[in-house]
């Protein structure tokens, strides 16, 4: 085999330690009441899980995006680095957070025009959510208090989003168990 590609990886804030390989990007849609209401979406009764290809992952400060000529919808998101497997059937709720090695922030980029076209046609919207660079993420921190995390997104000095982890419809243990 002529050469091999390195697995996508993430780093640790303030550290030059080895990067951590990432296999899957599990995403949760419509997990904030305010955002679901903004999009006029039905509030889900269970977590709405979708995947992004690992090739979607890139450093938050990286350069140009694929499909740069298109308009992107962007949302700041809490990103969990799950470092150990949660077995089929799950773990006891009080032990689920043990599998989280770190937290970071990311952007969920969506090719909204394409997503709307695909939805109207009744097709999966994978190509609108999973493309090269669709998941920029920060470095991760290992010392965190999930209940205290809040974040915001500003574009050109204008705040577009503010969220607290405590505002999530489904909390982190529920998502990990799902």
Short mmCIF file of C-alpha atoms in Angstrom, two decimals, residues 1-8 54-55:
data_model
loop_
_atom_site.label_atom_id
_atom_site.label_comp_id
_atom_site.label_asym_id
_atom_site.label_seq_id
_atom_site.Cartn_x
_atom_site.Cartn_y
_atom_site.Cartn_z
CA UNK A 1 0.00 0.00 0.00
CA UNK A 2 1.51 3.32 -1.06
CA UNK A 3 1.42 5.52 2.06
CA UNK A 4 -1.30 5.78 4.62
CA UNK A 5 -3.42 8.60 5.95
CA UNK A 6 -3.16 9.55 9.59
CA UNK A 7 -6.37 9.29 11.57
CA UNK A 8 -8.00 12.63 12.34
CA UNK A 54 -14.10 11.88 10.55
CA UNK A 55 -12.83 13.86 7.54
#
